XYZ file of C-alpha atoms in Angstrom:
340
model
C -0.148 0.252 -0.048
C 1.468 3.524 -1.055
C -1.130 5.439 1.089
C -0.707 5.887 4.597
C -3.789 3.110 6.322
C -5.108 2.858 9.872
C -6.994 0.055 10.746
C -8.817 -0.070 14.199
C -9.318 -2.999 16.188
C -12.520 -2.728 18.393
C -10.831 -4.750 21.664
C -7.554 -4.623 23.469
C -5.809 -7.864 21.183
C -5.351 -9.523 18.244
C -3.542 -12.814 17.539
C 0.181 -11.961 16.562
C 0.262 -13.749 13.374
C -2.475 -11.102 12.069
C -1.002 -8.622 13.495
C 2.517 -8.998 11.779
C 0.568 -9.259 8.606
C -1.055 -5.708 9.371
C 2.736 -4.755 9.793
C 4.249 -6.347 6.963
C 1.874 -4.441 5.055
C 2.261 -1.215 6.777
C -0.723 -0.525 8.247
C -1.061 1.305 11.085
C -3.373 -0.806 14.101
C -5.050 0.780 16.519
C -7.174 -0.886 19.544
C -9.956 -0.053 21.768
C -10.520 -1.009 25.371
C -12.428 -4.500 25.612
C -16.346 -3.808 24.864
C -16.053 0.214 23.880
C -19.090 2.285 24.550
C -20.274 4.115 21.557
C -18.578 7.315 22.852
C -15.011 5.517 23.058
C -15.454 3.935 19.325
C -16.272 7.709 17.923
C -13.618 8.938 19.454
C -11.627 6.575 18.266
C -12.982 6.805 14.633
C -12.684 10.654 14.505
C -8.962 10.772 16.067
C -7.712 7.879 13.891
C -9.723 7.894 10.527
C -9.313 4.257 9.804
C -9.728 2.814 6.308
C -10.404 -0.475 8.036
C -12.494 -1.547 11.374
C -11.714 -5.117 12.522
C -15.070 -6.135 14.352
C -14.508 -7.509 17.369
C -16.349 -6.039 20.521
C -18.856 -3.655 20.952
C -21.540 -2.631 18.467
C -21.363 -0.673 15.023
C -24.441 1.104 13.978
C -24.805 3.755 11.588
C -24.252 6.954 13.910
C -20.809 4.920 14.419
C -20.170 4.763 10.817
C -21.030 8.328 10.362
C -18.109 9.133 12.357
C -15.471 6.950 9.731
C -15.582 9.167 6.572
C -12.886 7.105 5.417
C -13.927 3.868 6.435
C -14.372 1.669 3.409
C -14.211 -1.921 5.043
C -15.612 -3.786 8.214
C -13.907 -7.020 9.135
C -15.649 -9.248 11.321
C -13.544 -11.282 13.829
C -15.795 -14.460 13.110
C -18.802 -15.075 11.561
C -21.676 -13.898 12.758
C -22.968 -9.953 12.010
C -25.031 -9.214 14.093
C -23.345 -6.336 16.127
C -22.621 -4.432 12.620
C -25.885 -2.763 11.217
C -24.924 -3.760 7.530
C -27.662 -1.885 6.223
C -26.041 1.304 7.256
C -23.035 -0.157 5.794
C -24.349 -0.444 2.674
C -26.121 2.915 1.960
C -22.673 4.156 2.820
C -20.704 2.248 0.531
C -19.058 0.397 3.131
C -18.194 -3.309 2.830
C -18.655 -5.952 5.344
C -16.679 -8.978 5.544
C -16.337 -12.218 7.665
C -14.485 -15.075 8.672
C -17.145 -18.141 8.305
C -15.842 -21.261 9.771
C -12.520 -20.510 11.062
C -13.745 -20.811 14.477
C -15.925 -23.537 14.032
C -14.038 -26.621 15.369
C -13.380 -24.263 18.832
C -17.188 -23.437 19.037
C -18.253 -27.162 18.478
C -15.826 -28.360 21.116
C -17.305 -25.509 23.301
C -20.606 -26.884 23.078
C -20.320 -30.110 23.999
C -18.304 -28.932 27.041
C -21.368 -27.008 28.437
C -23.267 -29.937 27.374
C -21.296 -32.382 29.506
C -21.228 -29.910 31.883
C -25.097 -29.069 32.582
C -25.991 -32.460 31.743
C -23.854 -34.089 34.172
C -24.403 -31.287 37.259
C -20.941 -30.555 37.085
C -20.891 -26.860 38.261
C -22.983 -27.564 41.533
C -21.781 -30.640 42.309
C -18.353 -29.156 42.198
C -19.349 -26.237 44.401
C -21.416 -28.522 46.672
C -18.089 -30.349 47.396
C -16.275 -27.326 47.820
C -18.523 -26.180 50.338
C -18.317 -29.058 52.485
C -21.118 -31.028 51.036
C -20.995 -34.752 49.877
C -24.260 -35.148 48.012
C -23.870 -38.573 46.750
C -26.596 -39.466 48.723
C -29.846 -39.008 46.574
C -27.584 -37.789 43.805
C -29.409 -39.604 40.223
C -27.011 -38.555 36.898
C -28.100 -38.501 33.288
C -26.459 -41.032 30.767
C -26.603 -38.975 27.541
C -25.753 -42.051 25.251
C -28.749 -42.657 23.420
C -30.278 -39.729 24.132
C -31.399 -37.326 21.102
C -29.674 -33.569 20.265
C -31.286 -31.507 18.292
C -29.549 -28.896 16.289
C -31.129 -25.790 15.434
C -29.125 -24.899 12.243
C -26.434 -26.987 10.184
C -23.703 -25.120 9.310
C -19.756 -25.372 10.037
C -20.030 -25.580 13.752
C -22.956 -27.468 13.848
C -21.553 -30.245 11.739
C -18.340 -30.234 13.868
C -20.460 -30.401 16.961
C -22.658 -33.314 15.292
C -19.550 -35.650 14.652
C -17.883 -34.970 18.295
C -21.772 -35.672 19.812
C -22.000 -38.920 17.681
C -18.700 -39.890 18.992
C -20.292 -40.100 22.492
C -23.169 -41.887 21.506
C -25.706 -39.492 20.787
C -28.394 -39.784 18.460
C -28.127 -36.519 16.601
C -30.906 -34.656 14.408
C -30.672 -31.005 13.038
C -33.117 -28.107 11.035
C -31.827 -25.996 8.487
C -33.957 -24.633 6.096
C -30.936 -23.118 4.224
C -28.870 -25.984 4.173
C -28.343 -28.156 1.049
C -29.830 -31.464 1.518
C -26.223 -33.133 0.664
C -24.973 -31.928 3.815
C -27.179 -33.928 5.971
C -26.227 -36.824 3.680
C -22.686 -36.497 3.813
C -22.888 -36.300 7.811
C -25.378 -39.092 7.662
C -27.570 -36.823 10.276
C -31.481 -36.688 10.187
C -32.848 -33.931 8.905
C -36.223 -32.441 10.400
C -38.941 -30.334 8.707
C -39.443 -27.898 11.264
C -38.127 -26.477 14.362
C -41.394 -27.276 16.273
C -40.843 -31.135 15.148
C -36.751 -30.823 16.753
C -38.261 -29.456 19.716
C -40.620 -32.180 20.518
C -38.281 -34.971 19.921
C -34.936 -33.527 21.207
C -33.292 -34.208 24.865
C -31.178 -31.524 24.232
C -31.337 -28.455 22.491
C -28.588 -26.939 20.716
C -28.684 -23.510 18.916
C -26.342 -22.608 16.143
C -28.320 -20.245 13.884
C -27.775 -16.829 13.271
C -29.449 -13.645 14.794
C -32.040 -12.541 12.299
C -35.311 -10.646 12.723
C -37.180 -14.094 12.082
C -34.763 -15.965 15.376
C -35.124 -13.555 17.665
C -36.623 -15.031 20.654
C -36.504 -18.072 18.611
C -36.417 -20.076 22.139
C -39.256 -18.183 23.620
C -42.323 -19.612 26.534
C -44.332 -21.113 23.782
C -41.522 -22.871 22.317
C -40.176 -23.974 25.523
C -42.943 -25.304 26.419
C -43.011 -27.535 23.652
C -39.887 -29.122 24.442
C -39.590 -32.178 26.116
C -39.935 -32.156 29.904
C -36.609 -32.387 31.957
C -34.750 -31.636 28.461
C -31.416 -29.211 28.517
C -30.599 -26.231 26.060
C -27.406 -25.047 25.229
C -26.632 -21.858 23.359
C -23.279 -21.293 21.725
C -24.881 -19.005 19.229
C -26.044 -15.593 20.095
C -28.005 -14.367 23.209
C -30.870 -12.988 21.191
C -32.056 -16.210 20.177
C -33.760 -17.002 23.688
C -36.035 -15.117 25.432
C -34.062 -15.055 28.631
C -37.134 -13.697 31.030
C -39.030 -17.114 29.571
C -36.209 -19.206 30.239
C -35.608 -18.184 33.967
C -39.179 -19.704 34.661
C -39.176 -22.926 32.576
C -35.913 -23.064 34.663
C -37.216 -23.012 38.181
C -40.515 -25.219 37.705
C -37.986 -27.850 36.197
C -39.597 -28.547 32.714
C -36.245 -27.340 31.287
C -33.918 -29.192 33.189
C -30.922 -27.114 32.619
C -28.881 -24.370 30.262
C -25.574 -24.047 29.160
C -25.265 -20.769 27.972
C -21.853 -19.023 26.339
C -24.635 -15.979 24.932
C -26.635 -13.557 26.289
C -29.377 -10.893 25.448
C -27.189 -8.581 26.886
C -23.221 -8.875 26.807
C -21.512 -8.545 29.659
C -25.014 -9.637 31.146
C -26.114 -7.496 34.078
C -24.549 -8.464 37.261
C -28.550 -8.691 38.803
C -29.082 -10.949 36.003
C -31.261 -14.054 37.792
C -29.827 -16.803 35.556
C -26.480 -16.141 36.958
C -28.080 -17.688 40.171
C -29.564 -20.725 38.734
C -28.019 -24.027 39.895
C -29.157 -25.682 36.778
C -27.432 -22.851 34.600
C -23.837 -23.381 33.384
C -22.822 -19.861 32.116
C -19.598 -19.001 30.269
C -18.352 -15.361 28.664
C -19.015 -15.638 25.118
C -15.643 -17.381 24.662
C -16.641 -20.674 22.719
C -14.246 -19.663 19.599
C -11.729 -17.861 21.876
C -8.912 -20.496 21.457
C -5.363 -20.167 20.570
C -6.313 -21.529 17.125
C -9.239 -20.438 16.830
C -7.927 -16.758 16.933
C -5.321 -17.236 14.815
C -7.234 -18.439 11.815
C -10.057 -15.810 12.620
C -7.534 -12.810 12.945
C -5.392 -13.739 9.867
C -9.019 -14.401 7.653
C -10.036 -10.742 9.075
C -7.036 -8.968 8.772
C -6.723 -10.346 4.876
C -10.120 -9.375 3.971
C -9.667 -6.054 4.966
C -6.155 -5.756 3.328
C -7.034 -7.595 -0.175
C -9.986 -5.164 -0.266
C -8.286 -2.277 0.137
C -5.249 -3.543 -2.546
C -7.994 -4.282 -5.020
C -7.733 -7.828 -4.781
C -9.958 -10.768 -5.118
C -11.644 -12.307 -2.049
C -14.301 -15.254 -1.980
C -17.553 -13.777 -2.818
C -19.072 -16.089 0.199
C -16.984 -13.773 2.599
C -18.439 -10.380 1.883
C -21.817 -9.612 3.726
C -23.247 -6.721 1.381
C -21.536 -7.828 -2.311
C -24.598 -5.941 -3.920
C -22.327 -2.747 -2.969
C -20.190 -3.529 -5.995
C -22.539 -3.979 -8.842
C -24.409 -1.105 -7.787
C -21.209 0.711 -7.295
C -21.634 2.375 -4.345
C -18.921 0.952 -2.788
C -16.096 3.258 -1.415
C -13.203 1.037 -2.431
C -11.938 1.911 -5.971
C -11.647 -1.989 -7.245
C -14.799 -4.468 -7.576
C -12.211 -7.132 -6.146
C -15.044 -10.241 -5.995
C -14.120 -13.637 -6.974
C -17.635 -15.614 -7.371
């Protein structure tokens, strides 16, 4: 690159290999504090006028973009872009790119870890023993082999999860209206026609779909009631898929036996979030994809997405969330750089 270029990373860190790519390209990298507020983001965008943003933490809405007249590319550090106002970016000619599949295995492993911890009651048993209680008398655990695991969504993370779960003896089914039938055949996974059918026959439900207007509160009071009594809910996708206010009474009544949650409607969740005090709930701070291996793959893809687009190089079209800005000529980038 011949011109001076700044990239803003919304978060305090980035994988060393990804950072090295930025340095090699002669680009100046700036970090925000973790989970930056709108004011912090606007301040950084105004001061440093970046051409690219790597979106890790915090939300990037229209008013944030208006503080960045030089911004050409927002590159998501991951696959889900619900924290980015894609419509606003498109209207302003800002390309939004993502790194699909790069952290899929790590998130799938975390899904299985939450599943086991939740169903096997590892956390409350550990806490009880540390508090001096020997709770063997009266305890009756659950054997997962032979149980049915229902996957809502059948993308890369869900497919990795299916392979790991099958190895544990779980019967895996999945619902995804957008997935090709060949994927189910290749993975030897039974496809169900509706979410309602999946909820009704699953002993454990695991969410792996994007957060869209149509999927917000997909798990609500009605859908929770349609789940099997004493079934379990796992979420390593997006917090907004679950109506937390409806989940709480379902857990307290015992209809839902437990939940493993890596994501929440508000992140970080409020300190007084009642789910934090539920014995049957296992919680982690949205770290399913935060591993060294995943961080390297995601970070490199996120950085490459910005560098290639700013240089006018080709990038796989599946990585571009709003390719229409190129075909309509709205893109702030000088070259199309699409690779079908």
